[in-house]
Amino acid sequence: MELNRLPGDAPIGDVVAAIREDGAAIVENFVSDTIADQVLADLREPFDSVGRSTENDFNGYTTLRVNSVLDLSPASAGIVGHRRMMEVLDAVLLPFCQSYLMGSNTAIEIHPGEGDQVLHRDDTIYPVHIPGLELQASVMWALNDFTQENGATRVVPGSHRWVKPREPGADDTVIQAPMKKGSALFYLGSVFHGGGANKSNGARAGLINTYCLGWLRQEVNHVLSVPRETAANLPEHIQRMMGYSLHGGMLGYYPTDDGRVPSREMNGGAMWGWQTD
Ligand SMILES: O=C(O)CCC(=O)C(=O)O
């Protein structure tokens, strides 16, 4: 069995249908090699200097990770706020919210010798699981080629439909998602997945972004983790997903001294209004 695989210019409806079928799907050649190469080049120094700081049993011990990639790689904005990716997310998440947010923004470089990551659901950060209600979706972007040998992400297809809480067992199918650089693996927050073991001689590098319903707390506080002057230079649709927005005109409210819905001075006087939906 293989995951559904669609070309980068596939109709959005086909991508969404494929994701709903298995809980995950690959879109090939979704971003140019130039952007993927640039992001990986931007991350080289952070990977090497701080990439081991999150080592643990879950993240692994021969895997490098860096968070808040938007702060480290301006080119990553082309991935984080990729327009066609967002059209897919609109279809998956907007049935349950008025706008969605970026949960996390993490680059992962799995090095040779790493074992399989434990299979998990990303949405277990939230203490509810309501079948049919998707709390978040994730998009893993290949910054270099993902192969069976170098640790392509593993997915348990159909696990987003499991009603009773349980862990994957020996009888459950686990499939890998090899994909070429610039391709993206979409998977629902409710689908079991995990990084693969790297049995090759080279590293596997990916950028994984999660997107949660706009009325949920984000996994990472991007307003604090990305300096305001960096955020001010990002496109507005990314600022909104970072949290510079109100959900439903109310959630995320920041009272100003004069009691009005906030707008604030940023970056040498440029007005940055908090956006309502
Ligand atoms: O690296 C991967 O392929 C998946 C990583 C992942 O799912 C995680 O760290 O939560």
mmCIF file of C-alpha atoms and ligand atoms in Angstrom:
data_model
loop_
_atom_site.group_PDB
_atom_site.id
_atom_site.type_symbol
_atom_site.label_atom_id
_atom_site.label_comp_id
_atom_site.label_asym_id
_atom_site.label_seq_id
_atom_site.Cartn_x
_atom_site.Cartn_y
_atom_site.Cartn_z
ATOM 1 C CA MET A 1 0.000 0.000 0.000
ATOM 2 C CA GLU A 2 1.119 3.546 -0.727
ATOM 3 C CA LEU A 3 -0.172 6.929 0.297
ATOM 4 C CA ASN A 4 -2.074 8.916 -2.309
ATOM 5 C CA ARG A 5 0.335 11.047 -4.303
ATOM 6 C CA LEU A 6 -0.782 14.055 -6.311
ATOM 7 C CA PRO A 7 1.026 16.455 -8.636
ATOM 8 C CA GLY A 8 1.651 19.994 -7.406
ATOM 9 C CA ASP A 9 -0.979 21.421 -9.736
ATOM 10 C CA ALA A 10 -3.707 18.934 -8.783
ATOM 11 C CA PRO A 11 -7.124 20.452 -8.069
ATOM 12 C CA ILE A 12 -7.410 21.385 -4.395
ATOM 13 C CA GLY A 13 -10.538 19.247 -4.067
ATOM 14 C CA ASP A 14 -8.569 16.156 -5.137
ATOM 15 C CA VAL A 15 -5.866 16.840 -2.546
ATOM 16 C CA VAL A 16 -8.451 17.295 0.191
ATOM 17 C CA ALA A 17 -10.269 14.092 -0.811
ATOM 18 C CA ALA A 18 -6.977 12.174 -0.704
ATOM 19 C CA ILE A 19 -6.146 13.529 2.759
ATOM 20 C CA ARG A 20 -9.606 12.636 4.042
ATOM 21 C CA GLU A 21 -9.318 9.108 2.677
ATOM 22 C CA ASP A 22 -6.138 8.005 4.464
ATOM 23 C CA GLY A 23 -5.605 10.893 6.859
ATOM 24 C CA ALA A 24 -2.529 11.887 4.854
ATOM 25 C CA ALA A 25 -1.413 12.517 1.278
ATOM 26 C CA ILE A 26 1.666 13.662 -0.615
ATOM 27 C CA VAL A 27 1.682 16.612 -3.009
ATOM 28 C CA GLU A 28 4.734 16.425 -5.242
ATOM 29 C CA ASN A 29 6.893 19.361 -6.329
ATOM 30 C CA PHE A 30 4.810 21.825 -4.339
ATOM 31 C CA VAL A 31 7.609 24.338 -3.859
ATOM 32 C CA SER A 32 10.669 25.003 -6.000
ATOM 33 C CA ASP A 33 14.054 23.417 -5.313
ATOM 34 C CA THR A 34 15.382 26.970 -5.004
ATOM 35 C CA ILE A 35 13.214 27.701 -1.949
ATOM 36 C CA ALA A 36 13.878 24.291 -0.379
ATOM 37 C CA ASP A 37 17.644 24.727 -0.896
ATOM 38 C CA GLN A 38 17.598 28.269 0.483
ATOM 39 C CA VAL A 39 15.694 27.266 3.636
ATOM 40 C CA LEU A 40 18.084 24.394 4.277
ATOM 41 C CA ALA A 41 21.075 26.678 3.723
ATOM 42 C CA ASP A 42 19.604 29.240 6.157
ATOM 43 C CA LEU A 43 19.139 26.493 8.745
ATOM 44 C CA ARG A 44 22.627 24.991 8.523
ATOM 45 C CA GLU A 45 24.133 27.186 11.207
ATOM 46 C CA PRO A 46 21.157 26.929 13.628
ATOM 47 C CA PHE A 47 20.963 23.156 13.100
ATOM 48 C CA ASP A 48 24.647 22.800 13.926
ATOM 49 C CA SER A 49 24.701 25.220 16.854
ATOM 50 C CA VAL A 50 21.433 24.524 18.701
ATOM 51 C CA GLY A 51 19.934 21.532 16.886
ATOM 52 C CA ARG A 52 20.746 19.087 19.665
ATOM 53 C CA SER A 53 19.128 21.119 22.427
ATOM 54 C CA THR A 54 15.810 19.281 22.176
ATOM 55 C CA GLU A 55 17.217 15.753 22.272
ATOM 56 C CA ASN A 56 15.043 13.319 24.192
ATOM 57 C CA ASP A 57 13.405 9.922 23.803
ATOM 58 C CA PHE A 58 10.672 11.378 21.582
ATOM 59 C CA ASN A 59 12.778 13.660 19.375
ATOM 60 C CA GLY A 60 15.690 11.251 19.140
ATOM 61 C CA TYR A 61 19.404 11.512 19.824
ATOM 62 C CA THR A 62 20.820 11.745 16.314
ATOM 63 C CA THR A 63 18.200 14.192 15.103
ATOM 64 C CA LEU A 64 18.680 17.953 14.921
ATOM 65 C CA ARG A 65 15.723 20.264 15.496
ATOM 66 C CA VAL A 66 15.215 23.993 15.346
ATOM 67 C CA ASN A 67 12.037 25.864 16.174
ATOM 68 C CA SER A 68 10.677 29.240 15.055
ATOM 69 C CA VAL A 69 12.116 28.741 11.588
ATOM 70 C CA LEU A 70 10.432 31.945 10.397
ATOM 71 C CA ASP A 71 12.924 33.808 12.527
ATOM 72 C CA LEU A 72 15.896 31.938 11.056
ATOM 73 C CA SER A 73 15.007 31.710 7.390
ATOM 74 C CA PRO A 74 13.153 34.513 5.584
ATOM 75 C CA ALA A 75 12.748 32.125 2.632
ATOM 76 C CA SER A 76 10.656 29.803 4.807
ATOM 77 C CA ALA A 77 7.773 32.283 4.521
ATOM 78 C CA GLY A 78 7.230 30.873 1.022
ATOM 79 C CA ILE A 79 6.525 27.516 2.651
ATOM 80 C CA VAL A 80 4.755 28.540 5.874
ATOM 81 C CA GLY A 81 2.240 30.678 3.985
ATOM 82 C CA HIS A 82 2.221 28.750 0.687
ATOM 83 C CA ARG A 83 -1.002 29.840 -1.007
ATOM 84 C CA ARG A 84 -2.123 26.509 -2.448
ATOM 85 C CA MET A 85 -1.232 24.742 0.796
ATOM 86 C CA MET A 86 -3.512 27.214 2.547
ATOM 87 C CA GLU A 87 -6.329 26.458 0.121
ATOM 88 C CA VAL A 88 -6.047 22.823 1.220
ATOM 89 C CA LEU A 89 -5.981 23.848 4.902
ATOM 90 C CA ASP A 90 -8.982 26.124 4.337
ATOM 91 C CA ALA A 91 -10.986 23.090 3.244
ATOM 92 C CA VAL A 92 -9.759 20.923 6.129
ATOM 93 C CA LEU A 93 -9.901 23.404 9.028
ATOM 94 C CA LEU A 94 -12.357 26.189 8.199
ATOM 95 C CA PRO A 95 -15.410 23.934 8.686
ATOM 96 C CA PHE A 96 -14.505 24.152 12.395
ATOM 97 C CA CYS A 97 -13.277 27.733 12.849
ATOM 98 C CA GLN A 98 -13.333 31.161 11.274
ATOM 99 C CA SER A 99 -9.554 31.282 10.867
ATOM 100 C CA TYR A 100 -6.669 29.017 11.760
ATOM 101 C CA LEU A 101 -3.276 29.627 13.304
ATOM 102 C CA MET A 102 0.213 28.222 12.961
ATOM 103 C CA GLY A 103 0.783 25.840 15.851
ATOM 104 C CA SER A 104 4.443 24.980 15.433
ATOM 105 C CA ASN A 105 7.185 25.732 12.900
ATOM 106 C CA THR A 106 10.006 23.210 13.236
ATOM 107 C CA ALA A 107 12.823 21.954 11.063
ATOM 108 C CA ILE A 108 13.940 18.374 11.613
ATOM 109 C CA GLU A 109 17.136 16.828 10.283
ATOM 110 C CA ILE A 110 17.313 13.099 10.934
ATOM 111 C CA HIS A 111 20.885 11.830 10.847
ATOM 112 C CA PRO A 112 22.190 8.323 10.148
ATOM 113 C CA GLY A 113 21.699 5.943 13.040
ATOM 114 C CA GLU A 114 18.421 7.412 14.254
ATOM 115 C CA GLY A 115 15.721 4.855 15.009
ATOM 116 C CA ASP A 116 11.997 4.989 14.260
ATOM 117 C CA GLN A 117 10.223 7.740 16.183
ATOM 118 C CA VAL A 118 7.317 6.562 18.304
ATOM 119 C CA LEU A 119 4.066 6.730 16.346
ATOM 120 C CA HIS A 120 1.881 9.492 17.715
ATOM 121 C CA ARG A 121 -0.989 11.857 17.009
ATOM 122 C CA ASP A 122 -0.101 15.549 16.979
ATOM 123 C CA ASP A 123 -3.499 16.572 18.328
ATOM 124 C CA THR A 124 -2.949 14.867 21.686
ATOM 125 C CA ILE A 125 -1.597 18.228 22.880
ATOM 126 C CA TYR A 126 -5.299 19.034 23.231
ATOM 127 C CA PRO A 127 -7.242 17.121 25.908
ATOM 128 C CA VAL A 128 -10.222 16.252 23.711
ATOM 129 C CA HIS A 129 -10.673 13.901 20.797
ATOM 130 C CA ILE A 130 -13.984 14.202 19.002
ATOM 131 C CA PRO A 131 -14.233 11.952 15.944
ATOM 132 C CA GLY A 132 -14.882 14.026 12.854
ATOM 133 C CA LEU A 133 -13.608 17.252 14.408
ATOM 134 C CA GLU A 134 -10.094 17.984 13.197
ATOM 135 C CA LEU A 135 -8.231 20.202 15.673
ATOM 136 C CA GLN A 136 -5.158 20.639 13.537
ATOM 137 C CA ALA A 137 -3.348 19.574 10.398
ATOM 138 C CA SER A 138 0.356 19.275 9.696
ATOM 139 C CA VAL A 139 2.415 19.766 6.571
ATOM 140 C CA MET A 140 5.878 18.211 6.329
ATOM 141 C CA TRP A 141 7.974 19.735 3.528
ATOM 142 C CA ALA A 142 10.932 17.841 2.119
ATOM 143 C CA LEU A 143 14.008 20.103 2.098
ATOM 144 C CA ASN A 144 15.930 17.234 0.539
ATOM 145 C CA ASP A 145 14.763 13.913 -0.878
ATOM 146 C CA PHE A 146 12.915 11.722 1.639
ATOM 147 C CA THR A 147 13.558 8.023 1.036
ATOM 148 C CA GLN A 148 12.673 4.734 2.726
ATOM 149 C CA GLU A 149 16.295 4.505 3.846
ATOM 150 C CA ASN A 150 16.883 8.017 5.171
ATOM 151 C CA GLY A 151 13.813 8.263 7.391
ATOM 152 C CA ALA A 152 10.798 9.339 5.333
ATOM 153 C CA THR A 153 7.838 9.994 7.648
ATOM 154 C CA ARG A 154 5.755 6.935 8.563
ATOM 155 C CA VAL A 155 1.954 7.098 8.630
ATOM 156 C CA VAL A 156 -0.770 4.739 9.858
ATOM 157 C CA PRO A 157 -3.371 5.253 7.121
ATOM 158 C CA GLY A 158 -6.950 5.414 8.313
ATOM 159 C CA SER A 159 -6.011 5.947 11.977
ATOM 160 C CA HIS A 160 -7.790 9.335 11.882
ATOM 161 C CA ARG A 161 -11.013 7.343 11.825
ATOM 162 C CA TRP A 162 -10.295 5.276 14.938
ATOM 163 C CA VAL A 163 -13.100 6.080 17.325
ATOM 164 C CA LYS A 164 -11.857 4.369 20.475
ATOM 165 C CA PRO A 165 -8.569 5.649 21.870
ATOM 166 C CA ARG A 166 -5.836 3.113 21.170
ATOM 167 C CA GLU A 167 -2.250 2.856 20.032
ATOM 168 C CA PRO A 168 -1.192 1.302 16.710
ATOM 169 C CA GLY A 169 -0.611 -2.437 17.025
ATOM 170 C CA ALA A 170 1.255 -5.108 15.094
ATOM 171 C CA ASP A 171 -1.741 -5.642 12.803
ATOM 172 C CA ASP A 172 -1.947 -2.020 11.718
ATOM 173 C CA THR A 173 -0.411 -0.990 8.424
ATOM 174 C CA VAL A 174 2.401 1.552 8.641
ATOM 175 C CA ILE A 175 3.542 3.120 5.380
ATOM 176 C CA GLN A 176 6.365 5.473 4.631
ATOM 177 C CA ALA A 177 6.077 8.691 2.653
ATOM 178 C CA PRO A 178 9.149 8.959 0.433
ATOM 179 C CA MET A 179 9.052 12.161 -1.581
ATOM 180 C CA LYS A 180 11.315 14.372 -3.629
ATOM 181 C CA LYS A 181 12.698 17.665 -2.385
ATOM 182 C CA GLY A 182 10.034 20.386 -2.545
ATOM 183 C CA SER A 183 7.157 17.960 -2.005
ATOM 184 C CA ALA A 184 4.772 18.163 0.942
ATOM 185 C CA LEU A 185 3.167 15.502 3.115
ATOM 186 C CA PHE A 186 -0.172 16.655 4.542
ATOM 187 C CA TYR A 187 -1.497 14.755 7.536
ATOM 188 C CA LEU A 188 -4.324 15.342 9.925
ATOM 189 C CA GLY A 189 -3.644 15.953 13.605
ATOM 190 C CA SER A 190 -5.643 12.811 14.353
ATOM 191 C CA VAL A 191 -3.542 10.447 12.247
ATOM 192 C CA PHE A 192 -0.761 8.373 13.805
ATOM 193 C CA HIS A 193 2.626 9.084 12.254
ATOM 194 C CA GLY A 194 6.304 9.431 13.175
ATOM 195 C CA GLY A 195 9.730 10.013 11.708
ATOM 196 C CA GLY A 196 11.480 7.024 10.154
ATOM 197 C CA ALA A 197 14.775 5.378 11.049
ATOM 198 C CA ASN A 198 17.716 6.693 9.070
ATOM 199 C CA LYS A 199 19.646 3.703 7.721
ATOM 200 C CA SER A 200 21.403 5.708 5.013
ATOM 201 C CA ASN A 201 24.667 7.612 4.952
ATOM 202 C CA GLY A 202 23.089 11.060 4.659
ATOM 203 C CA ALA A 203 20.712 13.292 6.580
ATOM 204 C CA ARG A 204 16.992 13.742 5.858
ATOM 205 C CA ALA A 205 15.872 17.361 6.287
ATOM 206 C CA GLY A 206 12.289 18.561 6.533
ATOM 207 C CA LEU A 207 10.302 21.570 7.665
ATOM 208 C CA ILE A 208 7.128 20.695 9.505
ATOM 209 C CA ASN A 209 4.423 23.232 10.235
ATOM 210 C CA THR A 210 1.243 22.549 12.141
ATOM 211 C CA TYR A 211 -1.928 24.617 11.812
ATOM 212 C CA CYS A 212 -4.586 24.588 14.512
ATOM 213 C CA LEU A 213 -8.143 25.853 14.777
ATOM 214 C CA GLY A 214 -8.146 29.558 15.563
ATOM 215 C CA TRP A 215 -9.926 29.102 18.893
ATOM 216 C CA LEU A 216 -7.241 26.804 20.269
ATOM 217 C CA ARG A 217 -4.055 27.795 21.998
ATOM 218 C CA GLN A 218 -1.065 27.488 19.663
ATOM 219 C CA GLU A 219 1.616 24.921 20.451
ATOM 220 C CA VAL A 220 4.264 27.664 20.165
ATOM 221 C CA ASN A 221 3.796 31.306 21.107
ATOM 222 C CA HIS A 222 5.064 32.886 17.893
ATOM 223 C CA VAL A 223 4.335 36.406 19.092
ATOM 224 C CA LEU A 224 7.013 35.884 21.721
ATOM 225 C CA SER A 225 9.381 33.570 19.855
ATOM 226 C CA VAL A 226 9.751 35.628 16.666
ATOM 227 C CA PRO A 227 11.100 39.143 17.255
ATOM 228 C CA ARG A 228 8.550 41.796 16.440
ATOM 229 C CA GLU A 229 10.771 43.469 13.865
ATOM 230 C CA THR A 230 11.084 40.142 12.009
ATOM 231 C CA ALA A 231 7.347 39.555 12.174
ATOM 232 C CA ALA A 232 6.644 43.047 10.882
ATOM 233 C CA ASN A 233 8.395 42.177 7.617
ATOM 234 C CA LEU A 234 6.398 39.011 6.997
ATOM 235 C CA PRO A 235 3.351 38.908 4.714
ATOM 236 C CA GLU A 236 0.099 39.759 6.456
ATOM 237 C CA HIS A 237 -1.429 36.304 6.026
ATOM 238 C CA ILE A 238 1.541 34.853 7.918
ATOM 239 C CA GLN A 239 1.332 37.497 10.650
ATOM 240 C CA ARG A 240 -2.284 36.523 11.132
ATOM 241 C CA MET A 241 -1.419 32.824 11.431
ATOM 242 C CA MET A 242 1.319 33.645 13.928
ATOM 243 C CA GLY A 243 -1.328 35.083 16.221
ATOM 244 C CA TYR A 244 -1.509 38.746 15.258
ATOM 245 C CA SER A 245 -5.223 38.379 14.675
ATOM 246 C CA LEU A 246 -8.471 37.925 16.534
ATOM 247 C CA HIS A 247 -10.624 34.863 16.116
ATOM 248 C CA GLY A 248 -14.238 35.755 15.635
ATOM 249 C CA GLY A 249 -13.420 39.369 16.389
ATOM 250 C CA MET A 250 -12.787 38.615 20.069
ATOM 251 C CA LEU A 251 -10.371 35.799 20.953
ATOM 252 C CA GLY A 252 -6.846 37.081 21.350
ATOM 253 C CA TYR A 253 -8.029 40.524 22.412
ATOM 254 C CA TYR A 254 -5.327 42.793 23.746
ATOM 255 C CA PRO A 255 -6.726 45.716 25.729
ATOM 256 C CA THR A 256 -5.009 49.016 25.130
ATOM 257 C CA ASP A 257 -4.776 51.798 27.694
ATOM 258 C CA ASP A 258 -7.615 53.628 26.053
ATOM 259 C CA GLY A 259 -9.745 50.508 25.957
ATOM 260 C CA ARG A 260 -9.987 50.213 22.189
ATOM 261 C CA VAL A 261 -9.358 47.116 20.101
ATOM 262 C CA PRO A 262 -5.641 47.317 19.764
ATOM 263 C CA SER A 263 -3.490 48.528 17.049
ATOM 264 C CA ARG A 264 0.075 49.305 17.782
ATOM 265 C CA GLU A 265 3.071 51.135 16.597
ATOM 266 C CA MET A 266 5.668 48.821 15.187
ATOM 267 C CA ASN A 267 8.907 49.136 13.393
ATOM 268 C CA GLY A 268 9.597 52.805 13.550
ATOM 269 C CA GLY A 269 6.041 53.970 13.451
ATOM 270 C CA ALA A 270 4.482 51.646 10.879
ATOM 271 C CA MET A 271 0.958 50.983 12.060
ATOM 272 C CA TRP A 272 0.244 47.324 12.571
ATOM 273 C CA GLY A 273 -3.404 46.811 13.278
ATOM 274 C CA TRP A 274 -4.733 43.695 14.884
ATOM 275 C CA GLN A 275 -6.823 42.113 12.269
ATOM 276 C CA THR A 276 -10.335 40.961 12.831
ATOM 277 C CA ASP A 277 -11.787 38.197 10.723
HETATM 278 O O1 LIG B 1 10.295 13.799 11.205
HETATM 279 C C1 LIG B 1 9.230 13.326 10.853
HETATM 280 O O2 LIG B 1 9.075 12.739 9.783
HETATM 281 C C2 LIG B 1 8.003 13.435 11.742
HETATM 282 C C3 LIG B 1 8.302 14.152 13.026
HETATM 283 C C4 LIG B 1 7.121 14.228 13.940
HETATM 284 O O3 LIG B 1 6.067 13.753 13.656
HETATM 285 C C5 LIG B 1 7.250 14.906 15.220
HETATM 286 O O4 LIG B 1 8.374 15.164 15.674
HETATM 287 O O5 LIG B 1 6.195 15.194 15.843
#
